[in-house]
């Protein structure tokens, strides 16, 4: 069996920099026409000038014969000047700002501590048509890690959505029924991305039979009822939900560690995994909307002209891929994936 789709885009991707960047970019460019590139480098990409240079390094890593457009984002901080928002809007290459609550995840220390302090920046983004992409988790030490997303909706996101009714917001990598329902019932300016791991696994995968660090990401995997709600969400075919792998490479030893890093690498099978998920749910007819249409429609960009074809044929990713001078363990390493890119 084969299916042909409008070429998809990845609306949430980590590419890192330097030698790592050169190793991982080809996985994405083989499958996706465009990707929203996360700015959580060290130091973070907070300025248009840095994003222009980063974009150039990404383009230099694209293999000959692949056409790929990196869609750049800037990292929002409490000291971002208003002029940087204006410069970003005028740049033509920057589509969005990323809001990390400080301390919520990998390289988020420069993120936002007090949301009200960035309200003038959000005002300017709303006015200039830039999108706001949100890592939606609170970081308060009294909040259970499994409740961080739900409490973020109650304490922060609800107010943001009503205070900035014209601002386009993407609630990234949603993991709970609460988030799915909040987006579903919200205004048409609110959308969400879903990762393969949150659609395929629950927290048992992470914790039963030993701690499995390659299933550790943030937001952390949730209980099965939430995973099931996410599947219901994509089955609805609603245009508010679209593909964002959150593929995030980390060297093997930094994950297999007493303080292991958060992040799951899935770019090597970035569309194939979704084909498997949609097929298992009996909703393959909804894949193209999710992977190739809802994202560009929400961002106000054209859908891609090219197509890709996927064939139902089993293969196994290797136990690891090279990552600069180290290695990384991909999602489903040495396990069967049932779809292949033709
Ligand atoms: O698991 C994650 N890894 N979640 C994030 O939000 C960041 C990412 C990374 O950069 O490694
Ligand atoms: Zn991410």
Tab-separated table of C-alpha atoms and ligand atoms in Angstrom:
chain	number	residue	atom	x	y	z
A	1	UNK	CA	0.000	0.000	0.000
A	2	UNK	CA	1.173	3.537	-0.777
A	3	UNK	CA	-0.116	6.961	0.135
A	4	UNK	CA	0.814	10.273	-1.443
A	5	UNK	CA	0.580	13.500	0.498
A	6	UNK	CA	1.265	17.154	-0.059
A	7	UNK	CA	4.824	17.483	1.286
A	8	UNK	CA	4.536	18.023	5.041
A	9	UNK	CA	6.156	20.642	7.293
A	10	UNK	CA	7.450	20.221	10.836
A	11	UNK	CA	6.029	23.038	12.954
A	12	UNK	CA	8.310	22.377	15.967
A	13	UNK	CA	11.901	21.243	15.556
A	14	UNK	CA	15.259	21.460	17.357
A	15	UNK	CA	18.280	21.563	15.045
A	16	UNK	CA	21.039	22.719	17.467
A	17	UNK	CA	24.171	24.125	15.839
A	18	UNK	CA	27.672	23.344	14.544
A	19	UNK	CA	28.627	19.735	13.816
A	20	UNK	CA	25.392	18.410	15.376
A	21	UNK	CA	23.369	20.588	13.033
A	22	UNK	CA	25.201	19.173	10.016
A	23	UNK	CA	24.487	15.618	11.153
A	24	UNK	CA	20.764	16.022	11.758
A	25	UNK	CA	19.469	18.523	9.187
A	26	UNK	CA	19.365	15.888	6.384
A	27	UNK	CA	16.833	13.764	8.305
A	28	UNK	CA	14.354	16.615	8.278
A	29	UNK	CA	15.019	17.893	4.769
A	30	UNK	CA	14.425	14.447	3.258
A	31	UNK	CA	10.818	14.523	4.489
A	32	UNK	CA	9.710	18.044	5.232
A	33	UNK	CA	9.646	21.160	3.067
A	34	UNK	CA	9.802	23.610	5.966
A	35	UNK	CA	10.297	23.574	9.693
A	36	UNK	CA	9.780	25.976	12.554
A	37	UNK	CA	13.233	26.036	14.128
A	38	UNK	CA	13.408	26.380	17.905
A	39	UNK	CA	15.713	29.101	19.280
A	40	UNK	CA	16.889	27.386	22.501
A	41	UNK	CA	20.563	27.296	21.586
A	42	UNK	CA	23.291	28.254	24.030
A	43	UNK	CA	23.209	31.238	24.034
A	44	UNK	CA	19.580	31.486	22.888
A	45	UNK	CA	18.663	33.107	19.586
A	46	UNK	CA	17.184	36.370	20.842
A	47	UNK	CA	18.082	38.735	17.999
A	48	UNK	CA	17.198	38.981	14.341
A	49	UNK	CA	20.900	39.239	13.457
A	50	UNK	CA	21.614	35.922	15.233
A	51	UNK	CA	18.660	34.243	13.514
A	52	UNK	CA	19.847	35.437	10.101
A	53	UNK	CA	23.240	33.823	10.703
A	54	UNK	CA	21.745	30.657	12.204
A	55	UNK	CA	19.439	30.318	9.220
A	56	UNK	CA	22.453	30.531	6.909
A	57	UNK	CA	24.222	27.722	8.800
A	58	UNK	CA	21.085	25.588	8.518
A	59	UNK	CA	20.875	26.194	4.762
A	60	UNK	CA	24.536	25.227	4.381
A	61	UNK	CA	23.738	21.872	6.017
A	62	UNK	CA	20.930	21.022	3.568
A	63	UNK	CA	22.059	18.217	1.234
A	64	UNK	CA	22.238	19.020	-2.474
A	65	UNK	CA	18.964	18.084	-4.126
A	66	UNK	CA	16.758	18.822	-1.092
A	67	UNK	CA	14.746	22.000	-1.034
A	68	UNK	CA	14.128	23.257	2.475
A	69	UNK	CA	12.991	26.468	4.094
A	70	UNK	CA	13.867	27.031	7.750
A	71	UNK	CA	11.221	29.202	9.415
A	72	UNK	CA	13.010	31.045	12.172
A	73	UNK	CA	11.873	31.928	15.683
A	74	UNK	CA	13.286	34.186	18.379
A	75	UNK	CA	13.549	33.359	22.064
A	76	UNK	CA	11.484	35.738	24.168
A	77	UNK	CA	13.095	37.185	27.285
A	78	UNK	CA	12.031	39.813	29.795
A	79	UNK	CA	14.681	42.114	28.354
A	80	UNK	CA	13.795	41.715	24.670
A	81	UNK	CA	13.446	45.308	23.389
A	82	UNK	CA	10.282	46.336	21.561
A	83	UNK	CA	12.483	47.266	18.615
A	84	UNK	CA	13.472	43.585	18.235
A	85	UNK	CA	9.825	42.650	17.692
A	86	UNK	CA	9.554	45.288	15.006
A	87	UNK	CA	12.800	44.116	13.418
A	88	UNK	CA	11.589	40.509	13.493
A	89	UNK	CA	8.309	41.428	11.815
A	90	UNK	CA	10.196	43.341	9.121
A	91	UNK	CA	12.812	40.606	8.598
A	92	UNK	CA	10.695	38.320	6.411
A	93	UNK	CA	12.457	35.240	7.841
A	94	UNK	CA	11.067	35.271	11.384
A	95	UNK	CA	7.594	33.921	11.885
A	96	UNK	CA	7.258	33.702	15.633
A	97	UNK	CA	8.598	34.210	19.137
A	98	UNK	CA	8.976	31.288	21.521
A	99	UNK	CA	7.922	31.669	25.130
A	100	UNK	CA	9.726	29.412	27.570
A	101	UNK	CA	8.776	29.822	31.211
A	102	UNK	CA	12.218	30.106	32.876
A	103	UNK	CA	13.415	26.692	34.000
A	104	UNK	CA	10.685	24.696	32.234
A	105	UNK	CA	12.975	22.699	29.936
A	106	UNK	CA	16.305	22.369	28.098
A	107	UNK	CA	18.058	25.769	27.775
A	108	UNK	CA	15.129	27.722	29.166
A	109	UNK	CA	16.973	29.583	31.919
A	110	UNK	CA	16.837	32.855	30.002
A	111	UNK	CA	13.068	32.467	29.646
A	112	UNK	CA	10.247	34.415	31.225
A	113	UNK	CA	9.682	34.495	35.002
A	114	UNK	CA	6.823	36.987	35.216
A	115	UNK	CA	4.449	36.955	32.262
A	116	UNK	CA	3.149	40.486	32.863
A	117	UNK	CA	6.617	41.871	32.185
A	118	UNK	CA	6.372	40.772	28.557
A	119	UNK	CA	2.839	42.074	27.973
A	120	UNK	CA	4.100	45.117	25.989
A	121	UNK	CA	6.053	42.718	23.758
A	122	UNK	CA	2.980	40.576	23.197
A	123	UNK	CA	1.024	43.711	22.342
A	124	UNK	CA	3.589	44.497	19.653
A	125	UNK	CA	3.545	40.932	18.329
A	126	UNK	CA	-0.220	41.060	18.077
A	127	UNK	CA	0.017	44.348	16.196
A	128	UNK	CA	2.690	43.122	13.751
A	129	UNK	CA	1.205	39.669	13.083
A	130	UNK	CA	4.004	37.548	14.556
A	131	UNK	CA	2.932	34.298	16.215
A	132	UNK	CA	3.538	33.339	19.842
A	133	UNK	CA	4.668	29.731	20.390
A	134	UNK	CA	4.348	28.538	23.966
A	135	UNK	CA	6.001	25.839	26.035
A	136	UNK	CA	2.976	25.612	28.299
A	137	UNK	CA	4.107	24.411	31.700
A	138	UNK	CA	4.331	26.102	35.070
A	139	UNK	CA	7.543	25.540	36.988
A	140	UNK	CA	6.427	26.209	40.581
A	141	UNK	CA	8.063	23.706	42.901
A	142	UNK	CA	4.763	22.919	44.640
A	143	UNK	CA	3.156	21.732	41.401
A	144	UNK	CA	3.371	18.060	40.509
A	145	UNK	CA	5.237	17.625	37.228
A	146	UNK	CA	2.295	15.733	35.703
A	147	UNK	CA	0.019	18.735	36.389
A	148	UNK	CA	2.288	21.432	34.987
A	149	UNK	CA	0.454	21.772	31.683
A	150	UNK	CA	-3.045	21.904	33.161
A	151	UNK	CA	-2.041	24.514	35.748
A	152	UNK	CA	-0.368	26.588	33.029
A	153	UNK	CA	-3.708	26.801	31.240
A	154	UNK	CA	-5.473	27.949	34.412
A	155	UNK	CA	-2.833	30.405	35.620
A	156	UNK	CA	-1.385	31.836	32.424
A	157	UNK	CA	-2.792	30.740	29.088
A	158	UNK	CA	-6.452	31.545	29.753
A	159	UNK	CA	-5.506	35.119	30.587
A	160	UNK	CA	-3.154	35.421	27.595
A	161	UNK	CA	-5.819	34.293	25.198
A	162	UNK	CA	-8.363	36.770	26.503
A	163	UNK	CA	-5.892	39.647	26.905
A	164	UNK	CA	-4.591	39.252	23.320
A	165	UNK	CA	-7.575	38.145	21.244
A	166	UNK	CA	-5.889	38.870	17.907
A	167	UNK	CA	-2.535	37.248	18.720
A	168	UNK	CA	-2.027	33.877	17.009
A	169	UNK	CA	-0.879	31.423	19.650
A	170	UNK	CA	0.414	27.881	19.213
A	171	UNK	CA	0.251	25.773	22.364
A	172	UNK	CA	3.209	23.519	21.571
A	173	UNK	CA	3.459	19.770	22.103
A	174	UNK	CA	0.230	19.329	24.036
A	175	UNK	CA	0.031	16.262	26.246
A	176	UNK	CA	-3.305	16.319	28.083
A	177	UNK	CA	-7.035	16.149	27.501
A	178	UNK	CA	-7.219	19.519	29.267
A	179	UNK	CA	-4.964	21.158	26.687
A	180	UNK	CA	-6.729	19.507	23.749
A	181	UNK	CA	-10.133	20.693	24.978
A	182	UNK	CA	-8.883	24.174	25.785
A	183	UNK	CA	-7.592	24.584	22.239
A	184	UNK	CA	-10.608	22.919	20.648
A	185	UNK	CA	-13.007	25.239	22.474
A	186	UNK	CA	-10.879	28.370	22.128
A	187	UNK	CA	-10.801	31.082	19.501
A	188	UNK	CA	-9.641	30.425	15.984
A	189	UNK	CA	-6.402	32.260	16.808
A	190	UNK	CA	-5.383	29.375	19.070
A	191	UNK	CA	-3.860	26.137	17.737
A	192	UNK	CA	-1.644	23.306	18.994
A	193	UNK	CA	1.058	20.928	17.809
A	194	UNK	CA	1.254	17.239	18.715
A	195	UNK	CA	4.403	15.096	18.827
A	196	UNK	CA	4.702	11.454	17.807
A	197	UNK	CA	5.797	10.421	21.290
A	198	UNK	CA	2.772	11.897	23.062
A	199	UNK	CA	0.478	10.181	20.551
A	200	UNK	CA	2.250	6.795	20.854
A	201	UNK	CA	3.306	6.414	24.476
A	202	UNK	CA	2.146	6.982	28.019
A	203	UNK	CA	4.170	7.329	31.223
A	204	UNK	CA	4.374	3.574	31.674
A	205	UNK	CA	6.763	3.510	28.715
A	206	UNK	CA	9.036	5.799	30.684
A	207	UNK	CA	8.823	4.163	34.091
A	208	UNK	CA	7.677	0.526	34.050
A	209	UNK	CA	10.388	-2.131	34.221
A	210	UNK	CA	13.144	0.438	34.846
A	211	UNK	CA	13.691	4.081	33.977
A	212	UNK	CA	13.849	4.445	30.190
A	213	UNK	CA	15.657	7.719	29.539
A	214	UNK	CA	15.026	7.681	25.793
A	215	UNK	CA	11.315	8.197	26.542
A	216	UNK	CA	12.035	11.249	28.663
A	217	UNK	CA	10.973	14.566	27.221
A	218	UNK	CA	9.219	17.695	28.437
A	219	UNK	CA	6.353	17.979	28.853
A	220	UNK	CA	6.719	14.502	30.333
A	221	UNK	CA	4.594	11.622	28.970
A	222	UNK	CA	1.205	11.446	30.706
A	223	UNK	CA	-1.256	8.720	31.677
A	224	UNK	CA	-3.041	6.635	29.038
A	225	UNK	CA	-6.352	8.536	29.244
A	226	UNK	CA	-4.542	11.655	28.050
A	227	UNK	CA	-2.860	9.845	25.178
A	228	UNK	CA	-6.256	8.501	24.142
A	229	UNK	CA	-7.663	12.055	24.222
A	230	UNK	CA	-4.881	13.223	21.915
A	231	UNK	CA	-5.766	10.471	19.444
A	232	UNK	CA	-9.431	11.575	19.591
A	233	UNK	CA	-8.212	15.089	18.891
A	234	UNK	CA	-6.379	14.226	15.680
A	235	UNK	CA	-9.272	11.988	14.658
A	236	UNK	CA	-11.578	15.016	14.800
A	237	UNK	CA	-9.706	16.468	11.822
A	238	UNK	CA	-9.920	19.922	13.396
A	239	UNK	CA	-7.674	22.448	11.614
A	240	UNK	CA	-6.460	23.730	14.998
A	241	UNK	CA	-4.133	20.763	15.432
A	242	UNK	CA	-1.029	20.032	13.395
A	243	UNK	CA	2.292	18.247	13.177
A	244	UNK	CA	5.272	19.297	15.289
A	245	UNK	CA	7.745	16.533	16.043
A	246	UNK	CA	9.708	18.367	18.765
A	247	UNK	CA	12.577	16.161	17.574
A	248	UNK	CA	15.378	17.091	19.983
A	249	UNK	CA	18.796	15.453	19.660
A	250	UNK	CA	20.878	14.733	22.745
A	251	UNK	CA	24.067	12.660	22.862
A	252	UNK	CA	23.457	9.185	24.237
A	253	UNK	CA	25.548	9.659	27.402
A	254	UNK	CA	23.659	12.833	28.350
A	255	UNK	CA	20.391	10.892	28.373
A	256	UNK	CA	21.724	7.669	29.892
A	257	UNK	CA	22.837	9.630	32.918
A	258	UNK	CA	21.917	10.112	36.595
A	259	UNK	CA	20.485	13.485	35.535
A	260	UNK	CA	19.354	12.691	32.012
A	261	UNK	CA	18.429	15.408	29.488
A	262	UNK	CA	14.872	15.874	28.223
A	263	UNK	CA	14.305	15.347	24.523
A	264	UNK	CA	13.376	12.609	22.050
A	265	UNK	CA	14.893	12.377	18.580
A	266	UNK	CA	12.369	11.449	15.888
A	267	UNK	CA	13.495	13.323	12.773
A	268	UNK	CA	14.787	10.101	11.158
A	269	UNK	CA	11.147	8.959	10.842
A	270	UNK	CA	9.412	12.294	11.283
A	271	UNK	CA	6.482	11.575	8.947
A	272	UNK	CA	6.611	7.766	9.008
A	273	UNK	CA	5.777	7.655	12.727
A	274	UNK	CA	2.682	9.774	12.210
A	275	UNK	CA	1.592	7.523	9.317
A	276	UNK	CA	1.811	4.599	11.716
A	277	UNK	CA	-0.154	6.452	14.405
A	278	UNK	CA	-2.898	7.543	12.004
A	279	UNK	CA	-3.148	4.095	10.447
A	280	UNK	CA	-3.428	2.364	13.819
A	281	UNK	CA	-6.170	4.796	14.808
A	282	UNK	CA	-7.988	4.098	11.517
A	283	UNK	CA	-7.725	7.728	10.409
A	284	UNK	CA	-5.141	7.696	7.600
A	285	UNK	CA	-7.500	9.944	5.638
A	286	UNK	CA	-6.817	12.676	8.247
A	287	UNK	CA	-3.020	12.541	7.932
A	288	UNK	CA	-2.592	14.988	5.069
A	289	UNK	CA	-4.616	17.721	6.758
A	290	UNK	CA	-2.655	17.330	9.981
A	291	UNK	CA	0.782	17.037	8.377
A	292	UNK	CA	0.535	19.294	5.339
A	293	UNK	CA	-2.436	21.690	5.467
A	294	UNK	CA	-3.463	22.853	8.934
A	295	UNK	CA	-0.017	24.232	9.794
A	296	UNK	CA	0.501	26.478	6.752
A	297	UNK	CA	-3.155	27.557	6.903
A	298	UNK	CA	-2.758	28.667	10.528
A	299	UNK	CA	0.576	30.389	9.929
A	300	UNK	CA	-0.829	32.128	6.836
A	301	UNK	CA	1.667	30.486	4.486
A	302	UNK	CA	1.012	28.652	1.213
A	303	UNK	CA	0.682	24.866	1.271
A	304	UNK	CA	3.597	23.075	-0.402
A	305	UNK	CA	3.419	22.256	-4.115
A	306	UNK	CA	5.463	19.052	-3.993
A	307	UNK	CA	4.251	15.679	-2.732
A	308	UNK	CA	5.826	12.731	-0.923
A	309	UNK	CA	4.872	9.072	-1.087
A	310	UNK	CA	4.907	6.658	1.830
A	311	UNK	CA	4.852	2.898	1.395
A	312	UNK	CA	3.653	0.386	3.961
A	313	UNK	CA	6.831	-1.614	4.354
A	314	UNK	CA	8.588	-2.493	7.597
A	315	UNK	CA	12.065	-1.210	8.495
A	316	UNK	CA	14.124	-0.738	11.635
A	317	UNK	CA	16.074	2.363	12.586
A	318	UNK	CA	19.613	1.532	13.745
A	319	UNK	CA	20.634	1.407	17.414
A	320	UNK	CA	22.229	4.830	17.026
A	321	UNK	CA	23.175	7.572	14.595
A	322	UNK	CA	26.381	9.669	14.632
A	323	UNK	CA	26.053	12.997	16.444
A	324	UNK	CA	29.197	15.074	15.947
A	325	UNK	CA	31.854	13.044	17.782
A	326	UNK	CA	29.190	11.137	19.750
A	327	UNK	CA	26.029	9.160	19.025
A	328	UNK	CA	22.314	9.578	19.588
A	329	UNK	CA	19.628	6.963	20.104
A	330	UNK	CA	16.639	7.557	17.823
A	331	UNK	CA	13.017	6.874	18.727
A	332	UNK	CA	12.155	3.236	17.904
A	333	UNK	CA	15.845	2.259	17.647
A	334	UNK	CA	15.976	-1.351	16.402
A	335	UNK	CA	12.188	-1.589	16.535
A	336	UNK	CA	9.879	-1.968	13.559
A	337	UNK	CA	8.328	1.061	11.881
A	338	UNK	CA	5.697	0.064	9.327
A	339	UNK	CA	5.922	2.963	6.906
A	340	UNK	CA	8.777	4.098	4.693
A	341	UNK	CA	9.421	7.132	2.602
A	342	UNK	CA	9.592	6.124	-1.068
B	1	LIG	O1	12.016	17.375	25.780
B	1	LIG	C1	12.295	18.481	25.372
B	1	LIG	N1	13.472	18.740	24.749
B	1	LIG	N2	11.420	19.466	25.559
B	1	LIG	C2	11.726	20.748	25.276
B	1	LIG	O2	10.901	21.583	25.508
B	1	LIG	C3	13.070	21.114	24.767
B	1	LIG	C4	13.720	19.983	24.109
B	1	LIG	C5	15.201	20.183	23.857
B	1	LIG	O3	15.587	21.273	23.445
B	1	LIG	O4	15.967	19.237	24.044
B	2	LIG	ZN1	10.703	21.671	21.707
